[in-house]
Amino acid sequence: MLDQTMTLTQYLIEERRRFPQASGQFNSVILAIALACKALSRKVAYGALAGLHGDAADGVNVQGEVAQKLDVLGNDTFLHCLRWGDNVRGMLSEEMQDPWLADPGNGAGGDYLLAFDPLDGSTNIDVNMSIGSVFSLLRVPDSGRPTRVEDFLQPGSKQVAAGYALYGPATMFVLTVGRGTHGFTLNPELGEFLLTHPDLRVPEETQEFAINASNSRFWEPPIRRYVEECLQGRNGPREKDFNMRWIASMVADAHRILTRGGVFLYPRDTKDPSQAGRLRLLYECNPIGMLIEQAGGRASTGEAPILQVTPAAPHQRIGFVFGSRREVERIERYHAEKPEEREHDTPLFNMRGLFRSIA
Ligand code: F6P
């Protein structure tokens, strides 16, 4: 049943051999996350039978979004699995206004901070479509004082590990510890993640893009231009036809891109001027950014590398573009052009256009 395949635990032990001083905390944290994901995977697999479809009784989360029962269970599961072992000193989640911080009086000595979204793509829960969990692991800054929420405000380039679980037809755990991006598939009989996709690589070029086109009237000109050129296909400047996909779960879209390429855009737009984008920097964009870059792709705000952004707030939102390197670089180039250079013939967005602005 095991063939020659390595388990996640074996993979982590092999990695640890490279760091003889390692205490085991790091592996303990990753395995605790994997345990939380396995527990959630079981719940998800029971669908409506688990009684976990629908909204949570106490309603709205810190993002002003309606929390689903599975969001709340996911959050509790992560907290429960990660509190054990005194390895994490703080946990920040989409579902909590303030992070959980280990009690400094309790000898809390963990070296790590965990930021996570326990259930990504919540609108897919009730319709039985792919959802996921996504996490980012940081080191506790060396400050000598008790941990504070500001300690999470580190750029994504400081992440020591990042990953996600995808609850799709098969459950997968995709991980980077800074040496490539590797995919493990859950063997439900063994209850183990097995290394099935070592060294994932995002192809440099693609003919597939993912964007919620219902927001097109709110897009900025560089994004309009990019999408319009894709839609023009082989008759347009790109001289090739493009395909479009949108799963409405960033983890699932990222997984497709990690396996067969493509580009994902949730750009900054003018839909809600109080928000600089839809996705959360610390526990959505940064971990996916690290996984994509470790797989040879590129992750960006649309203008600059996402992993270079210094976060201003724990639940900060930001524009996010990632995927095949050349496509992301093209989008950054379009943003870098001066406004006078941005005047393009945009038939798909003008009065007779397919995506005519009605704003
Ligand atoms: O909250 C994040 C998220 O669910 C992502 O996983 C997904 O890509 C996006 O929001 C879906 O947004 P929309 O509802 O605009 O399609």
mmCIF file of C-alpha atoms and ligand atoms in Angstrom:
data_model
loop_
_atom_site.group_PDB
_atom_site.id
_atom_site.type_symbol
_atom_site.label_atom_id
_atom_site.label_comp_id
_atom_site.label_asym_id
_atom_site.label_seq_id
_atom_site.Cartn_x
_atom_site.Cartn_y
_atom_site.Cartn_z
ATOM 1 C CA MET A 1 0.000 0.000 0.000
ATOM 2 C CA LEU A 2 2.906 2.338 0.749
ATOM 3 C CA ASP A 3 4.948 1.498 -2.388
ATOM 4 C CA GLN A 4 8.046 3.648 -2.426
ATOM 5 C CA THR A 5 6.192 6.756 -1.323
ATOM 6 C CA MET A 6 7.425 8.896 1.537
ATOM 7 C CA THR A 7 5.030 10.060 4.254
ATOM 8 C CA LEU A 8 4.856 13.693 5.358
ATOM 9 C CA THR A 9 6.495 12.688 8.667
ATOM 10 C CA GLN A 10 9.347 10.956 6.851
ATOM 11 C CA TYR A 11 9.783 13.980 4.579
ATOM 12 C CA LEU A 12 10.039 16.274 7.623
ATOM 13 C CA ILE A 13 12.542 13.965 9.335
ATOM 14 C CA GLU A 14 14.699 13.984 6.193
ATOM 15 C CA GLU A 15 14.554 17.790 6.066
ATOM 16 C CA ARG A 16 15.448 18.038 9.726
ATOM 17 C CA ARG A 17 18.650 16.082 9.163
ATOM 18 C CA ARG A 18 19.924 19.179 7.378
ATOM 19 C CA PHE A 19 19.655 21.154 10.641
ATOM 20 C CA PRO A 20 21.389 19.135 13.384
ATOM 21 C CA GLN A 21 20.616 21.828 15.978
ATOM 22 C CA ALA A 22 16.870 21.724 15.306
ATOM 23 C CA SER A 23 14.830 21.068 18.429
ATOM 24 C CA GLY A 24 11.922 19.335 16.731
ATOM 25 C CA GLN A 25 9.545 22.238 17.367
ATOM 26 C CA PHE A 26 9.256 23.067 13.686
ATOM 27 C CA ASN A 27 8.287 19.525 12.698
ATOM 28 C CA SER A 28 5.903 19.360 15.606
ATOM 29 C CA VAL A 29 4.111 22.500 14.382
ATOM 30 C CA ILE A 30 3.823 21.252 10.785
ATOM 31 C CA LEU A 31 2.512 17.878 11.962
ATOM 32 C CA ALA A 32 -0.012 19.587 14.253
ATOM 33 C CA ILE A 33 -1.252 21.620 11.271
ATOM 34 C CA ALA A 34 -1.458 18.444 9.177
ATOM 35 C CA LEU A 35 -3.447 16.805 11.979
ATOM 36 C CA ALA A 36 -5.916 19.708 12.047
ATOM 37 C CA CYS A 37 -6.286 19.391 8.272
ATOM 38 C CA LYS A 38 -6.912 15.646 8.494
ATOM 39 C CA ALA A 39 -9.582 16.210 11.127
ATOM 40 C CA LEU A 40 -11.248 18.849 8.934
ATOM 41 C CA SER A 41 -10.992 16.631 5.891
ATOM 42 C CA ARG A 42 -13.062 13.962 7.689
ATOM 43 C CA LYS A 43 -15.731 16.491 8.598
ATOM 44 C CA VAL A 44 -15.842 17.908 5.074
ATOM 45 C CA ALA A 45 -16.150 14.408 3.593
ATOM 46 C CA TYR A 46 -19.408 13.838 5.488
ATOM 47 C CA GLY A 47 -20.966 16.898 3.832
ATOM 48 C CA ALA A 48 -24.454 17.733 5.022
ATOM 49 C CA LEU A 49 -24.448 14.520 7.109
ATOM 50 C CA ALA A 50 -22.012 16.152 9.530
ATOM 51 C CA GLY A 51 -24.598 18.857 10.264
ATOM 52 C CA LEU A 52 -21.973 21.441 9.397
ATOM 53 C CA HIS A 53 -23.558 23.187 6.445
ATOM 54 C CA GLY A 54 -25.007 26.651 6.869
ATOM 55 C CA ASP A 55 -24.225 29.758 8.883
ATOM 56 C CA ALA A 56 -22.765 29.699 12.372
ATOM 57 C CA ALA A 57 -25.159 30.754 15.121
ATOM 58 C CA ASP A 58 -23.139 33.795 16.101
ATOM 59 C CA GLY A 59 -23.000 35.205 12.617
ATOM 60 C CA VAL A 60 -20.417 37.584 11.297
ATOM 61 C CA ASN A 61 -16.615 37.231 11.492
ATOM 62 C CA VAL A 62 -13.993 39.969 11.862
ATOM 63 C CA GLN A 63 -14.095 40.590 8.120
ATOM 64 C CA GLY A 64 -17.780 41.462 8.272
ATOM 65 C CA GLU A 65 -18.516 38.197 6.426
ATOM 66 C CA VAL A 66 -21.061 35.628 7.533
ATOM 67 C CA ALA A 67 -19.132 32.829 9.232
ATOM 68 C CA GLN A 68 -20.185 29.315 8.324
ATOM 69 C CA LYS A 69 -20.353 26.498 10.870
ATOM 70 C CA LEU A 70 -17.333 24.906 9.199
ATOM 71 C CA ASP A 71 -15.342 28.173 9.471
ATOM 72 C CA VAL A 72 -15.880 28.125 13.223
ATOM 73 C CA LEU A 73 -15.129 24.410 13.576
ATOM 74 C CA GLY A 74 -12.014 24.855 11.414
ATOM 75 C CA ASN A 75 -10.761 27.639 13.636
ATOM 76 C CA ASP A 76 -11.376 25.645 16.823
ATOM 77 C CA THR A 77 -9.665 22.590 15.323
ATOM 78 C CA PHE A 78 -6.526 24.563 14.444
ATOM 79 C CA LEU A 79 -6.399 26.183 17.884
ATOM 80 C CA HIS A 80 -6.902 22.841 19.612
ATOM 81 C CA CYS A 81 -4.216 21.001 17.611
ATOM 82 C CA LEU A 82 -1.636 23.801 17.781
ATOM 83 C CA ARG A 83 -1.949 24.731 21.450
ATOM 84 C CA TRP A 84 -0.448 21.417 22.479
ATOM 85 C CA GLY A 85 3.324 21.266 22.849
ATOM 86 C CA ASP A 86 4.135 24.883 23.598
ATOM 87 C CA ASN A 87 5.597 25.390 20.117
ATOM 88 C CA VAL A 88 3.604 28.373 18.864
ATOM 89 C CA ARG A 89 3.568 31.614 20.756
ATOM 90 C CA GLY A 90 0.758 33.205 18.798
ATOM 91 C CA MET A 91 -1.972 32.363 16.304
ATOM 92 C CA LEU A 92 -3.729 34.797 14.014
ATOM 93 C CA SER A 93 -6.771 33.689 12.050
ATOM 94 C CA GLU A 94 -9.353 35.078 9.707
ATOM 95 C CA GLU A 95 -11.956 34.090 12.249
ATOM 96 C CA MET A 96 -10.509 36.000 15.229
ATOM 97 C CA GLN A 97 -10.310 39.762 15.645
ATOM 98 C CA ASP A 98 -7.337 39.441 17.999
ATOM 99 C CA PRO A 99 -4.714 36.722 17.812
ATOM 100 C CA TRP A 100 -4.434 34.007 20.400
ATOM 101 C CA LEU A 101 -1.229 34.670 22.349
ATOM 102 C CA ALA A 102 0.393 32.149 24.679
ATOM 103 C CA ASP A 103 0.285 33.191 28.292
ATOM 104 C CA PRO A 104 3.725 34.706 28.978
ATOM 105 C CA GLY A 105 3.452 33.774 32.657
ATOM 106 C CA ASN A 106 3.162 30.130 31.724
ATOM 107 C CA GLY A 107 6.716 29.622 30.540
ATOM 108 C CA ALA A 108 5.511 29.811 26.918
ATOM 109 C CA GLY A 109 8.667 29.295 24.938
ATOM 110 C CA GLY A 110 7.559 28.460 21.411
ATOM 111 C CA ASP A 111 9.587 29.930 18.579
ATOM 112 C CA TYR A 112 6.774 30.268 16.049
ATOM 113 C CA LEU A 113 3.819 32.395 15.061
ATOM 114 C CA LEU A 114 1.083 30.874 12.942
ATOM 115 C CA ALA A 115 -1.294 32.827 10.686
ATOM 116 C CA PHE A 116 -4.070 30.862 9.010
ATOM 117 C CA ASP A 117 -7.396 30.835 7.272
ATOM 118 C CA PRO A 118 -9.009 27.618 8.529
ATOM 119 C CA LEU A 119 -11.586 27.434 5.740
ATOM 120 C CA ASP A 120 -10.815 29.169 2.463
ATOM 121 C CA GLY A 121 -13.598 29.482 -0.110
ATOM 122 C CA SER A 122 -16.429 29.268 2.442
ATOM 123 C CA THR A 123 -19.118 29.990 -0.170
ATOM 124 C CA ASN A 124 -18.266 26.593 -1.673
ATOM 125 C CA ILE A 125 -19.138 24.649 1.495
ATOM 126 C CA ASP A 126 -22.870 24.267 1.034
ATOM 127 C CA VAL A 127 -22.572 23.509 -2.683
ATOM 128 C CA ASN A 128 -20.095 20.663 -2.077
ATOM 129 C CA MET A 129 -17.235 22.172 -4.012
ATOM 130 C CA SER A 130 -13.539 22.425 -3.256
ATOM 131 C CA ILE A 131 -12.432 24.325 -0.160
ATOM 132 C CA GLY A 132 -9.161 24.464 1.751
ATOM 133 C CA SER A 133 -7.125 25.606 4.736
ATOM 134 C CA VAL A 134 -4.080 27.842 4.282
ATOM 135 C CA PHE A 135 -1.299 28.783 6.686
ATOM 136 C CA SER A 136 1.859 30.836 7.089
ATOM 137 C CA LEU A 137 4.562 30.149 9.672
ATOM 138 C CA LEU A 138 6.813 32.917 11.015
ATOM 139 C CA ARG A 139 9.484 33.014 13.665
ATOM 140 C CA VAL A 140 8.866 34.982 16.845
ATOM 141 C CA PRO A 141 10.990 38.153 16.518
ATOM 142 C CA ASP A 142 13.845 38.282 18.964
ATOM 143 C CA SER A 143 12.505 41.112 21.144
ATOM 144 C CA GLY A 144 12.861 39.736 24.658
ATOM 145 C CA ARG A 145 9.338 40.898 25.549
ATOM 146 C CA PRO A 146 6.006 39.057 25.556
ATOM 147 C CA THR A 147 4.543 38.447 22.101
ATOM 148 C CA ARG A 148 2.244 41.099 20.684
ATOM 149 C CA VAL A 149 0.019 41.321 17.641
ATOM 150 C CA GLU A 150 2.610 43.545 15.906
ATOM 151 C CA ASP A 151 4.989 40.592 15.850
ATOM 152 C CA PHE A 152 2.892 39.137 13.040
ATOM 153 C CA LEU A 153 3.522 42.179 10.832
ATOM 154 C CA GLN A 154 6.504 40.696 9.015
ATOM 155 C CA PRO A 155 6.879 40.638 5.230
ATOM 156 C CA GLY A 156 6.134 37.314 3.561
ATOM 157 C CA SER A 157 9.826 36.896 2.707
ATOM 158 C CA LYS A 158 10.321 36.060 6.406
ATOM 159 C CA GLN A 159 8.051 33.022 6.323
ATOM 160 C CA VAL A 160 9.793 29.805 7.362
ATOM 161 C CA ALA A 161 7.062 27.592 5.970
ATOM 162 C CA ALA A 162 3.736 27.899 4.210
ATOM 163 C CA GLY A 163 1.151 25.515 2.940
ATOM 164 C CA TYR A 164 -2.433 24.566 2.369
ATOM 165 C CA ALA A 165 -4.760 21.627 2.542
ATOM 166 C CA LEU A 166 -7.159 21.193 -0.343
ATOM 167 C CA TYR A 167 -10.387 19.348 0.439
ATOM 168 C CA GLY A 168 -11.246 18.294 -3.093
ATOM 169 C CA PRO A 169 -12.052 14.888 -4.562
ATOM 170 C CA ALA A 170 -8.819 13.873 -2.807
ATOM 171 C CA THR A 171 -7.413 15.731 0.195
ATOM 172 C CA MET A 172 -3.974 17.179 -0.442
ATOM 173 C CA PHE A 173 -1.421 18.934 1.743
ATOM 174 C CA VAL A 174 0.942 21.200 -0.177
ATOM 175 C CA LEU A 175 3.949 22.480 1.707
ATOM 176 C CA THR A 176 7.088 24.528 1.381
ATOM 177 C CA VAL A 177 9.746 24.752 4.070
ATOM 178 C CA GLY A 178 11.847 26.944 1.791
ATOM 179 C CA ARG A 179 13.199 24.166 -0.436
ATOM 180 C CA GLY A 180 10.682 23.744 -3.217
ATOM 181 C CA THR A 181 6.964 23.120 -3.083
ATOM 182 C CA HIS A 182 5.785 19.573 -2.515
ATOM 183 C CA GLY A 183 2.358 17.954 -2.671
ATOM 184 C CA PHE A 184 1.152 15.126 -0.427
ATOM 185 C CA THR A 185 -2.077 13.199 -0.938
ATOM 186 C CA LEU A 186 -4.054 11.859 2.009
ATOM 187 C CA ASN A 187 -4.362 8.096 1.982
ATOM 188 C CA PRO A 188 -7.653 7.741 3.879
ATOM 189 C CA GLU A 189 -6.951 4.124 4.868
ATOM 190 C CA LEU A 190 -3.621 4.998 6.476
ATOM 191 C CA GLY A 191 -4.632 8.471 7.641
ATOM 192 C CA GLU A 192 -1.263 9.648 6.286
ATOM 193 C CA PHE A 193 -0.226 12.257 3.763
ATOM 194 C CA LEU A 194 1.996 10.623 1.124
ATOM 195 C CA LEU A 195 4.389 12.510 -1.134
ATOM 196 C CA THR A 196 2.776 12.267 -4.562
ATOM 197 C CA HIS A 197 3.827 15.580 -6.154
ATOM 198 C CA PRO A 198 7.476 16.298 -5.297
ATOM 199 C CA ASP A 199 8.932 19.557 -6.582
ATOM 200 C CA LEU A 200 5.910 21.159 -8.190
ATOM 201 C CA ARG A 201 6.866 23.642 -10.942
ATOM 202 C CA VAL A 202 4.591 26.349 -12.359
ATOM 203 C CA PRO A 203 5.115 26.509 -16.138
ATOM 204 C CA GLU A 204 6.501 29.932 -17.110
ATOM 205 C CA GLU A 205 3.875 30.585 -19.742
ATOM 206 C CA THR A 206 0.202 29.821 -19.841
ATOM 207 C CA GLN A 207 -3.015 30.157 -21.796
ATOM 208 C CA GLU A 208 -5.299 30.079 -18.765
ATOM 209 C CA PHE A 209 -6.394 32.873 -16.450
ATOM 210 C CA ALA A 210 -8.641 33.076 -13.384
ATOM 211 C CA ILE A 211 -10.516 36.206 -12.348
ATOM 212 C CA ASN A 212 -13.987 37.071 -11.086
ATOM 213 C CA ALA A 213 -15.118 38.893 -14.234
ATOM 214 C CA SER A 214 -18.284 40.177 -12.550
ATOM 215 C CA ASN A 215 -16.026 42.841 -11.026
ATOM 216 C CA SER A 216 -14.756 44.049 -14.409
ATOM 217 C CA ARG A 217 -16.389 47.461 -14.142
ATOM 218 C CA PHE A 218 -14.331 48.128 -10.999
ATOM 219 C CA TRP A 219 -10.962 47.095 -12.432
ATOM 220 C CA GLU A 220 -8.107 49.490 -12.987
ATOM 221 C CA PRO A 221 -6.899 50.045 -16.594
ATOM 222 C CA PRO A 222 -3.875 47.679 -16.479
ATOM 223 C CA ILE A 223 -6.091 44.758 -15.406
ATOM 224 C CA ARG A 224 -8.726 45.608 -17.993
ATOM 225 C CA ARG A 225 -6.058 45.680 -20.637
ATOM 226 C CA TYR A 226 -4.595 42.339 -19.571
ATOM 227 C CA VAL A 227 -7.945 40.538 -19.515
ATOM 228 C CA GLU A 228 -9.116 42.154 -22.708
ATOM 229 C CA GLU A 229 -5.992 41.024 -24.522
ATOM 230 C CA CYS A 230 -6.540 37.463 -23.269
ATOM 231 C CA LEU A 231 -10.151 37.562 -24.458
ATOM 232 C CA GLN A 232 -9.127 38.737 -27.909
ATOM 233 C CA GLY A 233 -7.318 35.444 -28.283
ATOM 234 C CA ARG A 234 -5.431 34.653 -31.445
ATOM 235 C CA ASN A 235 -6.810 37.758 -33.184
ATOM 236 C CA GLY A 236 -5.414 40.069 -30.505
ATOM 237 C CA PRO A 237 -1.916 41.102 -29.460
ATOM 238 C CA ARG A 238 -1.326 37.845 -27.542
ATOM 239 C CA GLU A 239 -1.865 35.840 -30.745
ATOM 240 C CA LYS A 240 -3.197 32.815 -28.891
ATOM 241 C CA ASP A 241 -6.502 31.737 -27.411
ATOM 242 C CA PHE A 242 -6.942 31.729 -23.640
ATOM 243 C CA ASN A 243 -9.117 29.621 -21.388
ATOM 244 C CA MET A 244 -10.725 30.889 -18.163
ATOM 245 C CA ARG A 245 -11.385 29.165 -14.813
ATOM 246 C CA TRP A 246 -12.750 30.460 -11.490
ATOM 247 C CA ILE A 247 -13.317 28.113 -8.528
ATOM 248 C CA ALA A 248 -13.974 30.877 -5.935
ATOM 249 C CA SER A 249 -11.579 29.152 -3.541
ATOM 250 C CA MET A 250 -8.121 30.667 -3.837
ATOM 251 C CA VAL A 251 -6.520 27.488 -2.506
ATOM 252 C CA ALA A 252 -8.184 25.404 -5.240
ATOM 253 C CA ASP A 253 -7.262 27.940 -7.935
ATOM 254 C CA ALA A 254 -3.680 27.987 -6.623
ATOM 255 C CA HIS A 255 -3.550 24.210 -6.722
ATOM 256 C CA ARG A 256 -4.587 24.137 -10.367
ATOM 257 C CA ILE A 257 -1.929 26.729 -11.170
ATOM 258 C CA LEU A 258 0.742 24.801 -9.258
ATOM 259 C CA THR A 259 -0.042 21.682 -11.226
ATOM 260 C CA ARG A 260 -0.696 22.955 -14.759
ATOM 261 C CA GLY A 261 0.090 26.684 -14.796
ATOM 262 C CA GLY A 262 -2.095 29.738 -15.265
ATOM 263 C CA VAL A 263 -2.524 33.099 -13.653
ATOM 264 C CA PHE A 264 -4.879 34.168 -10.849
ATOM 265 C CA LEU A 265 -5.966 37.749 -10.316
ATOM 266 C CA TYR A 266 -7.894 39.284 -7.433
ATOM 267 C CA PRO A 267 -6.678 42.801 -8.094
ATOM 268 C CA ARG A 268 -7.139 45.985 -6.183
ATOM 269 C CA ASP A 269 -10.265 47.584 -7.601
ATOM 270 C CA THR A 270 -12.695 50.408 -6.953
ATOM 271 C CA LYS A 271 -15.576 48.248 -5.707
ATOM 272 C CA ASP A 272 -15.146 49.213 -2.075
ATOM 273 C CA PRO A 273 -12.839 52.211 -1.585
ATOM 274 C CA SER A 274 -12.308 51.241 2.067
ATOM 275 C CA GLN A 275 -10.528 48.040 0.982
ATOM 276 C CA ALA A 276 -7.333 47.772 -1.033
ATOM 277 C CA GLY A 277 -8.296 44.342 -2.366
ATOM 278 C CA ARG A 278 -10.261 41.269 -1.352
ATOM 279 C CA LEU A 279 -7.686 38.801 -0.096
ATOM 280 C CA ARG A 280 -5.861 38.965 3.224
ATOM 281 C CA LEU A 281 -2.126 39.548 3.071
ATOM 282 C CA LEU A 282 -0.927 37.632 6.122
ATOM 283 C CA TYR A 283 -2.812 34.373 5.900
ATOM 284 C CA GLU A 284 -3.935 34.150 2.269
ATOM 285 C CA CYS A 285 -1.537 36.000 -0.064
ATOM 286 C CA ASN A 286 1.760 35.447 1.754
ATOM 287 C CA PRO A 287 1.520 31.665 2.085
ATOM 288 C CA ILE A 288 0.284 31.202 -1.475
ATOM 289 C CA GLY A 289 2.971 33.666 -2.608
ATOM 290 C CA MET A 290 5.716 31.606 -0.977
ATOM 291 C CA LEU A 291 4.392 28.313 -2.386
ATOM 292 C CA ILE A 292 4.149 29.780 -5.889
ATOM 293 C CA GLU A 293 7.600 31.387 -5.801
ATOM 294 C CA GLN A 294 9.156 28.202 -4.437
ATOM 295 C CA ALA A 295 7.628 26.468 -7.459
ATOM 296 C CA GLY A 296 9.238 28.934 -9.881
ATOM 297 C CA GLY A 297 6.159 31.120 -10.367
ATOM 298 C CA ARG A 298 5.676 34.755 -9.396
ATOM 299 C CA ALA A 299 3.403 36.385 -6.803
ATOM 300 C CA SER A 300 2.676 40.087 -6.835
ATOM 301 C CA THR A 301 0.397 42.873 -5.735
ATOM 302 C CA GLY A 302 0.138 43.555 -9.488
ATOM 303 C CA GLU A 303 2.899 46.106 -9.116
ATOM 304 C CA ALA A 304 5.531 44.617 -6.813
ATOM 305 C CA PRO A 305 6.414 41.258 -5.239
ATOM 306 C CA ILE A 306 3.840 40.373 -2.595
ATOM 307 C CA LEU A 307 6.496 38.863 -0.319
ATOM 308 C CA GLN A 308 8.219 42.258 0.000
ATOM 309 C CA VAL A 309 5.166 44.031 1.416
ATOM 310 C CA THR A 310 5.469 45.018 5.079
ATOM 311 C CA PRO A 311 2.010 44.454 6.558
ATOM 312 C CA ALA A 312 0.314 47.417 8.192
ATOM 313 C CA ALA A 313 -2.408 45.490 10.031
ATOM 314 C CA PRO A 314 -3.106 41.858 10.911
ATOM 315 C CA HIS A 315 -6.196 41.519 8.713
ATOM 316 C CA GLN A 316 -4.941 43.775 5.896
ATOM 317 C CA ARG A 317 -6.384 43.146 2.437
ATOM 318 C CA ILE A 318 -4.416 43.638 -0.747
ATOM 319 C CA GLY A 319 -4.535 43.118 -4.517
ATOM 320 C CA PHE A 320 -3.066 39.746 -5.467
ATOM 321 C CA VAL A 321 -1.839 38.320 -8.750
ATOM 322 C CA PHE A 322 0.093 35.069 -8.992
ATOM 323 C CA GLY A 323 1.012 32.225 -11.281
ATOM 324 C CA SER A 324 3.092 31.708 -14.372
ATOM 325 C CA ARG A 325 6.076 34.026 -14.175
ATOM 326 C CA ARG A 326 5.856 35.663 -17.602
ATOM 327 C CA GLU A 327 2.161 36.496 -17.224
ATOM 328 C CA VAL A 328 2.624 38.086 -13.807
ATOM 329 C CA GLU A 329 5.586 40.096 -15.106
ATOM 330 C CA ARG A 330 3.415 41.283 -17.998
ATOM 331 C CA ILE A 331 0.732 42.485 -15.560
ATOM 332 C CA GLU A 332 3.399 44.314 -13.519
ATOM 333 C CA ARG A 333 4.658 45.906 -16.745
ATOM 334 C CA TYR A 334 1.169 47.145 -17.606
ATOM 335 C CA HIS A 335 0.926 48.731 -14.142
ATOM 336 C CA ALA A 336 4.339 50.355 -14.518
ATOM 337 C CA GLU A 337 3.373 52.147 -17.736
ATOM 338 C CA LYS A 338 2.596 55.821 -17.357
ATOM 339 C CA PRO A 339 -1.098 56.738 -17.724
ATOM 340 C CA GLU A 340 -0.516 58.364 -21.135
ATOM 341 C CA GLU A 341 0.977 55.088 -22.369
ATOM 342 C CA ARG A 342 -2.071 53.212 -21.127
ATOM 343 C CA GLU A 343 -4.439 54.520 -23.792
ATOM 344 C CA HIS A 344 -5.310 51.360 -25.598
ATOM 345 C CA ASP A 345 -7.942 50.558 -28.085
ATOM 346 C CA THR A 346 -10.195 48.581 -25.740
ATOM 347 C CA PRO A 347 -13.164 47.436 -27.795
ATOM 348 C CA LEU A 348 -14.283 44.911 -25.200
ATOM 349 C CA PHE A 349 -14.724 47.666 -22.650
ATOM 350 C CA ASN A 350 -16.036 50.538 -24.765
ATOM 351 C CA MET A 351 -19.657 51.376 -25.476
ATOM 352 C CA ARG A 352 -20.198 48.341 -27.685
ATOM 353 C CA GLY A 353 -17.903 46.126 -25.691
ATOM 354 C CA LEU A 354 -18.524 42.836 -24.004
ATOM 355 C CA PHE A 355 -17.479 44.177 -20.611
ATOM 356 C CA ARG A 356 -18.829 47.711 -21.096
ATOM 357 C CA SER A 357 -18.612 49.658 -17.874
ATOM 358 C CA ILE A 358 -22.029 50.471 -16.493
ATOM 359 C CA ALA A 359 -20.677 52.192 -13.385
HETATM 360 O O1 F6P B 1 -12.177 34.806 1.077
HETATM 361 C C1 F6P B 1 -11.358 34.421 0.098
HETATM 362 C C2 F6P B 1 -12.056 33.817 -1.112
HETATM 363 O O2 F6P B 1 -13.066 32.899 -0.761
HETATM 364 C C3 F6P B 1 -11.017 33.156 -1.987
HETATM 365 O O3 F6P B 1 -10.737 31.859 -1.600
HETATM 366 C C4 F6P B 1 -11.621 33.250 -3.356
HETATM 367 O O4 F6P B 1 -10.649 33.278 -4.374
HETATM 368 C C5 F6P B 1 -12.408 34.527 -3.279
HETATM 369 O O5 F6P B 1 -12.633 34.822 -1.916
HETATM 370 C C6 F6P B 1 -13.719 34.399 -4.007
HETATM 371 O O6 F6P B 1 -14.204 35.650 -4.223
HETATM 372 P P1 F6P B 1 -15.566 35.941 -5.052
HETATM 373 O O7 F6P B 1 -16.681 35.687 -4.104
HETATM 374 O O8 F6P B 1 -15.445 37.353 -5.458
HETATM 375 O O9 F6P B 1 -15.598 34.998 -6.210
#
